[in-house]
Coordinates of C-alpha atoms in Angstrom, one line a residue:
M1 CA 0.2 -0.1 -0.1
A2 CA 1.6 3.3 -1.0
A3 CA 2.5 5.8 1.8
K4 CA -0.2 8.4 2.4
P5 CA 1.2 11.8 1.1
G6 CA 2.0 15.0 3.2
I7 CA 2.8 18.3 3.3
P8 CA 5.7 20.2 5.0
K9 CA 5.1 21.3 8.5
G10 CA 4.0 24.8 8.6
T11 CA 1.9 25.0 5.5
R12 CA -1.7 24.1 4.6
D13 CA -4.0 23.0 2.1
F14 CA -7.3 25.3 1.8
S15 CA -10.6 23.8 0.8
P16 CA -13.1 25.8 -1.4
V17 CA -14.9 27.0 1.6
E18 CA -11.7 28.2 3.1
M19 CA -10.6 29.7 -0.1
A20 CA -13.8 31.6 -0.4
K21 CA -13.0 33.0 3.2
R22 CA -9.6 33.9 2.4
N23 CA -10.8 35.9 -0.9
Y24 CA -13.2 37.6 1.3
I25 CA -10.1 38.7 3.3
F26 CA -8.1 39.7 0.3
N27 CA -10.9 41.5 -1.3
T28 CA -11.6 43.5 1.9
I29 CA -8.2 44.8 2.3
R30 CA -7.6 45.5 -1.3
D31 CA -11.1 47.5 -1.6
V32 CA -9.5 49.7 1.5
Y33 CA -6.2 50.1 -0.2
H34 CA -7.8 51.4 -3.6
L35 CA -9.9 53.8 -1.2
Y36 CA -6.6 55.4 -0.4
G37 CA -5.2 55.4 -3.7
F38 CA -2.6 52.5 -3.5
Q39 CA -1.8 50.6 -6.7
Q40 CA -0.9 46.9 -7.0
I41 CA 2.4 45.4 -8.0
E42 CA 4.0 41.7 -7.9
T43 CA 7.3 40.7 -7.5
P44 CA 8.9 37.4 -7.9
S45 CA 8.6 34.5 -5.1
M46 CA 12.4 34.0 -5.2
E47 CA 15.1 36.9 -5.0
M48 CA 18.8 36.9 -5.0
L49 CA 20.1 36.2 -1.4
S50 CA 22.4 39.2 -1.9
T51 CA 19.0 41.2 -1.9
L52 CA 17.8 39.5 1.1
M53 CA 20.6 38.8 3.4
G54 CA 21.7 41.5 6.1
K55 CA 18.2 43.2 5.9
Y56 CA 16.3 41.5 8.8
G57 CA 19.0 41.3 11.4
E58 CA 20.8 38.2 12.6
E59 CA 17.9 36.2 13.7
G60 CA 16.1 37.0 10.5
D61 CA 18.9 35.9 8.2
K62 CA 18.8 32.4 10.0
L63 CA 14.9 32.3 8.7
L64 CA 15.7 32.6 4.9
F65 CA 14.5 29.6 2.9
K66 CA 17.7 29.3 0.7
I67 CA 17.1 27.7 -3.1
Q68 CA 19.9 25.3 -3.9
N69 CA 21.6 26.3 -7.0
S70 CA 21.0 23.9 -9.9
G71 CA 23.5 21.9 -11.9
D72 CA 27.0 21.0 -10.4
Y73 CA 26.8 23.0 -7.3
F74 CA 30.0 21.3 -6.0
S75 CA 32.1 22.8 -8.7
G76 CA 34.5 25.7 -7.1
I77 CA 34.3 24.1 -3.6
T78 CA 37.3 22.5 -2.3
D79 CA 37.3 19.3 -0.3
E80 CA 38.5 21.5 2.9
E81 CA 35.5 23.7 2.5
L82 CA 33.3 20.6 2.4
L83 CA 35.0 18.6 5.3
S84 CA 34.7 22.0 7.3
R85 CA 31.0 21.4 7.7
N86 CA 30.6 25.2 7.8
A87 CA 26.7 25.4 7.0
A88 CA 26.5 29.1 6.6
K89 CA 29.7 29.3 4.2
L90 CA 28.7 26.2 2.2
A91 CA 25.1 27.7 1.8
S92 CA 26.6 30.8 0.4
K93 CA 28.3 28.7 -2.2
F94 CA 25.3 26.3 -2.8
C95 CA 22.8 29.1 -3.0
E96 CA 22.3 32.1 -4.8
K97 CA 18.4 32.8 -4.6
G98 CA 16.4 32.4 -1.6
L99 CA 12.6 32.8 -1.0
R100 CA 11.2 36.1 -0.1
Y101 CA 10.9 36.7 3.8
D102 CA 8.4 39.5 3.5
L103 CA 7.1 42.0 0.7
T104 CA 9.1 45.1 2.1
V105 CA 12.6 44.3 0.8
P106 CA 11.6 43.1 -2.5
F107 CA 9.6 46.3 -2.8
A108 CA 12.5 48.3 -1.9
R109 CA 14.4 46.4 -4.8
Y110 CA 11.6 47.0 -7.0
V111 CA 11.8 50.6 -6.4
V112 CA 15.5 51.1 -7.1
M113 CA 15.3 48.9 -10.1
H114 CA 12.2 50.9 -11.6
R115 CA 12.9 54.3 -10.3
D116 CA 12.7 55.9 -13.7
E117 CA 9.1 54.5 -14.5
I118 CA 7.8 55.5 -11.0
T119 CA 6.0 58.8 -10.1
F120 CA 6.8 59.6 -6.3
P121 CA 5.4 59.3 -3.9
F122 CA 5.0 55.8 -5.1
K123 CA 1.9 54.1 -3.2
R124 CA 1.8 50.4 -3.8
Y125 CA 0.1 47.3 -2.3
Q126 CA 1.0 43.6 -2.8
I127 CA -0.8 40.4 -1.8
Q128 CA 1.4 37.6 -2.2
P129 CA 3.0 34.6 0.1
V130 CA 6.2 35.0 2.0
W131 CA 8.1 32.0 3.5
R132 CA 10.1 31.9 6.9
A133 CA 12.1 28.9 8.2
D134 CA 10.6 29.2 11.4
R135 CA 9.3 26.7 14.1
P136 CA 5.5 26.3 13.3
Q137 CA 3.2 26.7 16.2
K138 CA -0.5 28.1 16.6
G139 CA -0.7 31.2 14.3
R140 CA 2.8 30.8 13.2
Y141 CA 3.4 29.2 9.6
R142 CA 6.2 28.5 7.3
E143 CA 4.4 29.8 4.4
F144 CA 1.7 32.4 4.7
Y145 CA 0.2 35.6 2.9
Q146 CA 0.9 39.4 3.5
C147 CA -1.2 42.1 2.5
D148 CA 1.3 45.2 2.4
A149 CA 0.9 48.8 1.5
D150 CA 3.7 51.2 1.5
V151 CA 4.3 54.9 0.4
V152 CA 8.0 55.7 -0.6
G153 CA 9.5 59.1 -1.5
S154 CA 7.6 61.0 1.2
D155 CA 8.6 62.2 4.9
S156 CA 5.1 63.5 5.7
L157 CA 3.8 62.0 8.8
L158 CA 0.2 62.1 7.1
N159 CA 1.2 58.8 5.4
E160 CA 1.5 57.4 9.0
V161 CA -2.1 58.7 9.8
E162 CA -3.7 57.4 6.6
L163 CA -2.0 53.8 7.3
M164 CA -3.6 53.7 10.7
Q165 CA -7.0 54.9 9.3
I166 CA -6.7 52.0 6.8
V167 CA -6.0 49.5 9.7
D168 CA -8.8 50.8 11.5
T169 CA -11.1 50.6 8.4
V170 CA -10.2 47.3 7.5
F171 CA -10.7 45.7 10.9
T172 CA -14.1 47.6 11.4
R173 CA -15.2 46.0 8.2
F174 CA -14.0 42.7 9.4
G175 CA -15.9 43.2 12.7
I176 CA -12.8 42.6 14.5
R177 CA -12.2 44.5 17.8
V178 CA -8.3 45.6 17.9
C179 CA -5.9 47.7 19.8
I180 CA -3.4 49.5 17.4
K181 CA 0.0 49.9 19.2
I182 CA 2.2 52.5 18.2
N183 CA 5.6 53.3 19.1
N184 CA 8.8 55.1 17.5
R185 CA 12.4 53.7 17.1
K186 CA 13.8 57.1 17.8
I187 CA 12.2 57.1 21.4
L188 CA 14.0 53.7 21.7
T189 CA 17.2 54.9 20.5
G190 CA 16.6 58.0 23.0
I191 CA 16.3 55.4 26.0
A192 CA 19.3 53.5 24.9
E193 CA 21.2 56.6 24.8
I194 CA 19.9 57.9 28.2
I195 CA 20.5 54.6 30.0
G196 CA 24.0 54.7 28.6
E197 CA 23.8 51.8 26.1
A198 CA 23.5 53.8 22.6
D199 CA 25.6 51.1 20.9
K200 CA 23.3 48.1 22.0
I201 CA 20.2 49.6 20.4
V202 CA 19.7 46.4 18.5
D203 CA 20.2 44.1 21.2
I204 CA 17.7 46.3 23.4
T205 CA 14.9 46.3 20.7
V206 CA 15.2 42.7 19.9
A207 CA 14.9 41.6 23.6
I208 CA 12.1 44.1 24.7
D209 CA 10.2 43.1 21.6
K210 CA 9.6 39.7 23.2
L211 CA 8.2 41.1 26.5
D212 CA 4.6 39.8 25.6
K213 CA 6.0 36.2 24.7
I214 CA 8.8 35.7 27.5
G215 CA 7.9 38.0 30.1
L216 CA 10.0 40.9 32.0
D217 CA 12.5 38.6 33.7
N218 CA 13.6 36.7 30.7
V219 CA 14.0 40.0 28.9
N220 CA 16.1 41.3 31.5
K221 CA 18.2 38.0 31.6
E222 CA 18.5 38.1 27.7
L223 CA 19.7 42.0 27.9
A224 CA 22.2 40.7 30.6
E225 CA 23.5 38.1 28.4
K226 CA 24.1 40.7 25.7
G227 CA 26.4 42.6 27.9
I228 CA 24.0 45.5 29.0
S229 CA 25.0 46.6 32.6
E230 CA 22.7 46.0 35.4
E231 CA 22.6 49.9 36.1
A232 CA 21.3 50.3 32.6
I233 CA 18.6 47.4 33.0
A234 CA 17.3 48.9 36.1
K235 CA 17.2 52.2 34.5
L236 CA 15.2 50.5 31.6
Q237 CA 12.5 49.0 33.9
P238 CA 10.2 52.0 34.7
I239 CA 10.4 53.0 31.1
I240 CA 9.3 50.0 29.3
L241 CA 6.6 49.4 32.0
L242 CA 5.3 53.1 31.6
S243 CA 1.5 53.2 31.9
G244 CA -1.3 55.7 31.7
T245 CA -3.1 57.5 28.7
N246 CA -1.1 58.4 25.7
T247 CA -1.0 62.1 26.7
E248 CA 0.4 61.1 30.0
K249 CA 3.0 58.7 28.5
L250 CA 4.1 61.4 25.9
A251 CA 4.4 64.0 29.0
T252 CA 6.7 61.8 30.9
L253 CA 8.8 60.8 27.9
K254 CA 9.4 64.5 27.1
T255 CA 10.8 64.8 30.7
V256 CA 12.7 61.4 30.7
L257 CA 14.3 62.1 27.2
S258 CA 15.2 65.7 27.7
D259 CA 18.6 65.1 27.1
S260 CA 18.2 63.1 23.7
E261 CA 17.5 65.1 20.6
T262 CA 16.8 61.9 18.8
G263 CA 14.5 60.8 21.5
L264 CA 12.5 64.2 21.4
K265 CA 12.0 63.8 18.0
G266 CA 10.3 60.4 18.3
V267 CA 8.1 61.8 20.9
E268 CA 7.2 64.8 18.5
E269 CA 6.5 62.5 15.8
S270 CA 4.3 60.1 17.9
E271 CA 2.5 63.3 19.3
F272 CA 1.5 64.4 15.9
I273 CA 0.3 61.1 14.8
L274 CA -2.0 60.3 17.8
N275 CA -3.2 63.9 18.0
T276 CA -4.2 63.6 14.3
L277 CA -5.9 60.5 14.6
Q278 CA -7.9 61.8 17.5
T279 CA -9.7 64.0 15.4
M280 CA -10.4 61.1 12.9
G281 CA -13.0 59.2 14.9
L282 CA -11.2 55.8 14.9
K283 CA -13.4 52.8 15.7
N284 CA -10.6 51.2 17.6
E285 CA -8.3 51.8 20.3
I286 CA -4.8 53.2 19.5
E287 CA -2.0 52.8 22.4
L288 CA 1.3 54.2 22.9
D289 CA 3.5 51.0 23.9
L290 CA 6.9 51.4 24.7
T291 CA 7.6 47.8 24.7
L292 CA 6.7 47.7 21.2
A293 CA 10.0 47.3 19.3
R294 CA 9.6 45.5 15.8
G295 CA 12.8 43.6 15.9
L296 CA 13.3 44.4 12.2
N297 CA 16.5 46.6 11.9
Y298 CA 15.4 48.5 9.0
Y299 CA 12.8 50.5 11.0
T300 CA 13.9 54.1 11.9
G301 CA 10.7 56.0 12.8
A302 CA 7.1 55.3 13.8
I303 CA 6.2 51.3 14.4
F304 CA 2.9 49.6 14.4
E305 CA 1.5 46.4 15.6
V306 CA -2.2 45.3 16.0
K307 CA -3.4 42.9 18.5
A308 CA -6.9 41.1 18.3
L309 CA -8.9 41.9 21.6
D310 CA -11.1 38.8 21.6
V311 CA -8.7 36.1 20.6
Q312 CA -5.3 34.9 22.0
I313 CA -3.1 35.2 19.1
G314 CA 0.1 37.1 18.1
S315 CA 0.2 40.4 15.9
I316 CA -2.2 40.4 13.2
T317 CA -0.8 43.5 11.6
G318 CA 2.5 45.4 11.7
G319 CA 4.7 47.8 10.0
G320 CA 6.4 51.3 10.3
R321 CA 9.0 54.0 8.8
Y322 CA 12.2 53.0 7.1
D323 CA 14.3 55.9 6.1
N324 CA 17.2 54.0 4.7
L325 CA 15.9 50.7 3.0
T326 CA 16.6 51.7 -0.6
G327 CA 19.9 53.3 0.5
V328 CA 21.2 49.7 0.5
F329 CA 20.5 49.0 -3.1
G330 CA 22.3 52.3 -3.9
M331 CA 19.4 54.6 -3.9
A332 CA 19.8 57.1 -1.0
G333 CA 16.9 59.2 0.4
G334 CA 14.2 56.9 -0.4
S335 CA 12.1 57.1 2.8
G336 CA 9.3 55.0 3.2
V337 CA 6.7 53.8 5.6
G338 CA 4.1 50.9 5.4
I339 CA 1.9 48.1 7.0
S340 CA 1.2 44.5 6.3
F341 CA -1.6 42.6 7.4
G342 CA -1.2 38.9 8.3
A343 CA -3.8 37.2 6.2
D344 CA -3.4 33.8 7.9
R345 CA -3.8 35.2 11.4
I346 CA -6.7 37.1 10.3
F347 CA -8.3 34.1 8.7
D348 CA -7.7 32.2 12.0
V349 CA -9.5 35.4 14.0
L350 CA -12.3 35.2 11.6
N351 CA -12.9 31.7 12.2
Q352 CA -12.7 31.6 15.9
L353 CA -15.2 34.5 16.2
E354 CA -17.5 33.3 13.5
L355 CA -17.4 36.6 11.8
Y356 CA -17.4 35.7 8.1
P357 CA -20.6 37.2 6.3
K358 CA -23.0 34.3 5.1
E359 CA -22.7 35.8 1.5
A360 CA -18.8 35.7 1.6
V361 CA -18.8 32.0 2.0
N362 CA -21.6 30.9 0.1
G363 CA -20.6 29.3 -3.6
T364 CA -23.1 28.3 -5.9
Q365 CA -26.6 29.9 -5.4
L366 CA -28.7 27.7 -7.8
L367 CA -28.5 23.8 -9.0
F368 CA -30.5 22.4 -11.7
I369 CA -31.4 19.0 -11.4
N370 CA -30.5 16.6 -14.3
F371 CA -33.2 14.3 -15.5
G372 CA -31.7 13.6 -18.9
E373 CA -30.7 14.8 -22.3
K374 CA -34.1 16.7 -23.0
E375 CA -34.3 18.4 -19.6
A376 CA -30.7 19.2 -19.4
A377 CA -31.0 21.1 -22.8
F378 CA -34.1 23.0 -21.6
S379 CA -32.4 23.7 -18.3
M380 CA -29.2 25.2 -19.9
G381 CA -31.4 27.9 -21.5
I382 CA -32.7 29.3 -18.1
L383 CA -29.2 28.7 -16.5
S384 CA -27.5 30.9 -19.1
K385 CA -30.3 33.6 -18.4
A386 CA -29.6 33.2 -14.7
R387 CA -25.6 33.4 -15.1
A388 CA -26.2 36.4 -17.2
A389 CA -28.0 38.1 -14.3
G390 CA -25.0 37.4 -12.1
I391 CA -26.5 34.3 -10.2
R392 CA -23.9 31.8 -9.4
A393 CA -25.5 28.6 -11.0
E394 CA -24.6 25.1 -12.0
I395 CA -26.3 21.9 -13.5
F396 CA -25.7 18.6 -12.1
P397 CA -23.9 17.1 -15.3
D398 CA -25.2 13.5 -14.8
A399 CA -28.6 12.3 -15.0
A400 CA -28.1 10.6 -11.5
K401 CA -30.8 9.6 -9.2
M402 CA -32.7 12.6 -7.6
K403 CA -31.4 11.6 -4.0
K404 CA -27.8 11.9 -5.1
Q405 CA -28.4 15.4 -6.9
M406 CA -30.1 16.6 -3.8
S407 CA -27.5 15.5 -1.4
Y408 CA -24.8 17.2 -3.4
A409 CA -27.0 20.4 -3.3
N410 CA -26.9 19.8 0.6
V411 CA -23.2 19.2 1.0
K412 CA -22.4 22.5 -0.8
N413 CA -25.1 24.5 1.1
I414 CA -26.7 25.5 -2.3
P415 CA -30.0 27.4 -1.1
F416 CA -32.0 26.8 -4.4
V417 CA -32.6 24.0 -6.6
A418 CA -34.6 24.2 -9.8
I419 CA -36.2 21.0 -11.0
V420 CA -37.1 20.7 -14.8
G421 CA -39.2 17.6 -15.8
E422 CA -41.7 16.8 -18.6
N423 CA -44.6 19.0 -16.8
E424 CA -42.2 22.0 -16.3
M425 CA -41.1 21.8 -19.9
N426 CA -44.6 21.9 -21.1
E427 CA -45.1 25.2 -19.5
G428 CA -41.9 26.7 -20.3
K429 CA -41.1 27.0 -16.6
A430 CA -39.1 25.4 -13.8
M431 CA -40.0 24.3 -10.0
L432 CA -37.8 26.3 -7.7
K433 CA -37.3 24.7 -4.3
N434 CA -36.0 26.6 -1.3
M435 CA -33.7 24.4 0.4
E436 CA -33.7 25.9 3.5
N437 CA -37.5 26.0 4.1
G438 CA -38.7 23.4 1.5
E439 CA -41.1 25.8 -0.2
Q440 CA -41.6 25.2 -3.9
Q441 CA -43.0 27.3 -6.7
L442 CA -43.2 27.2 -10.7
V443 CA -41.7 29.9 -12.1
T444 CA -40.7 31.5 -15.5
A445 CA -36.8 32.1 -16.1
E446 CA -37.5 35.8 -15.4
E447 CA -39.5 35.0 -12.1
L448 CA -36.8 32.6 -11.1
I449 CA -34.1 35.4 -11.6
G450 CA -36.1 37.9 -9.9
A451 CA -36.4 35.5 -6.7
L452 CA -32.8 34.8 -6.5
T453 CA -31.7 38.5 -7.1
K454 CA -34.1 40.5 -4.6

């Protein structure tokens, strides 16, 4: 007996019903992006490793899926190198390409390559899968979709404001209650400066970004392991645990960071974003959270993260400002800001909260029962008119037993069935059956269309 096939851990198959749900997510996000003037692009699934490496920090680089070169990838490698068993070094010889880790770095590469064709500021969105060689767990996958929107070529903080409005609009449409968390990497830099550990900013942000996952004691332990002094760690505690309203937090930070020009700039930017959004009537809560660090190294200004309030799951949206990303590809001054919706986590949240609208997951609306060649030919005429009117309709392809055809309709949750026998054909009509309440009525093609489109 052949072994049962499987799929790699951290990946998933999606049934027709699940795909209908996913398309509801993608279409909702796409519609909101269009409202704000964003245009769609796509980039290849694989990029050159030289494009990807070094953009996500040391931890991110380890999570890149590398693609083995085709042909004789041993050529040019000495026996000494092979016997050294240095995985990282050998991978660099065996692999020139990798699967994209996110959509932001490929977007920066796209901007640099197509700069002469682009009108700035450039507002693009992208809905494509990404891959990470991570340890699979609940809400964390090795292959998943991101739905990104970025603005490049503008320093204006109005971009940050509009991105937060997009986040609020999308989750309001989904019916998911969220908390939008905001911070600023300049504030974190200022904190590192005033505790005397300015050169350890990356270590500090990577550690405190894990506060929700591993707790304060383990964050402090990690900071100590990175060589940050006990005195600096002690100074850090009241800052990262700062509480109160957004206004109160900003007021405290102005005092705490008074000796840091960079830190005060971050406070000023956060104050503008929060104050502007306060006048916009957001439906969801927005919170200044100093423990939010977004471990990716390329963020330089405002950073965002979205948490669902009614489901225990990680971040379902994130993003921020990056002022130097295009610079690594030879294009200086390409300031940008973006957000990324985690479609797979949103899918799980909508499932757990049962928030999918009925019309989003319903497929076929009308099934014609097939009694034979003549009846099928007559049904096809009405079927064509129904489809032309936008009704999702099908005919059972075989003249099978009635019970089998009705069972097919039930399994697919088809709400209406059209029955056409000799009597119906003689009257030029069809018997329309409501599968929910069992009611039947003899109708013309026009009446059938009216019943299903009203």
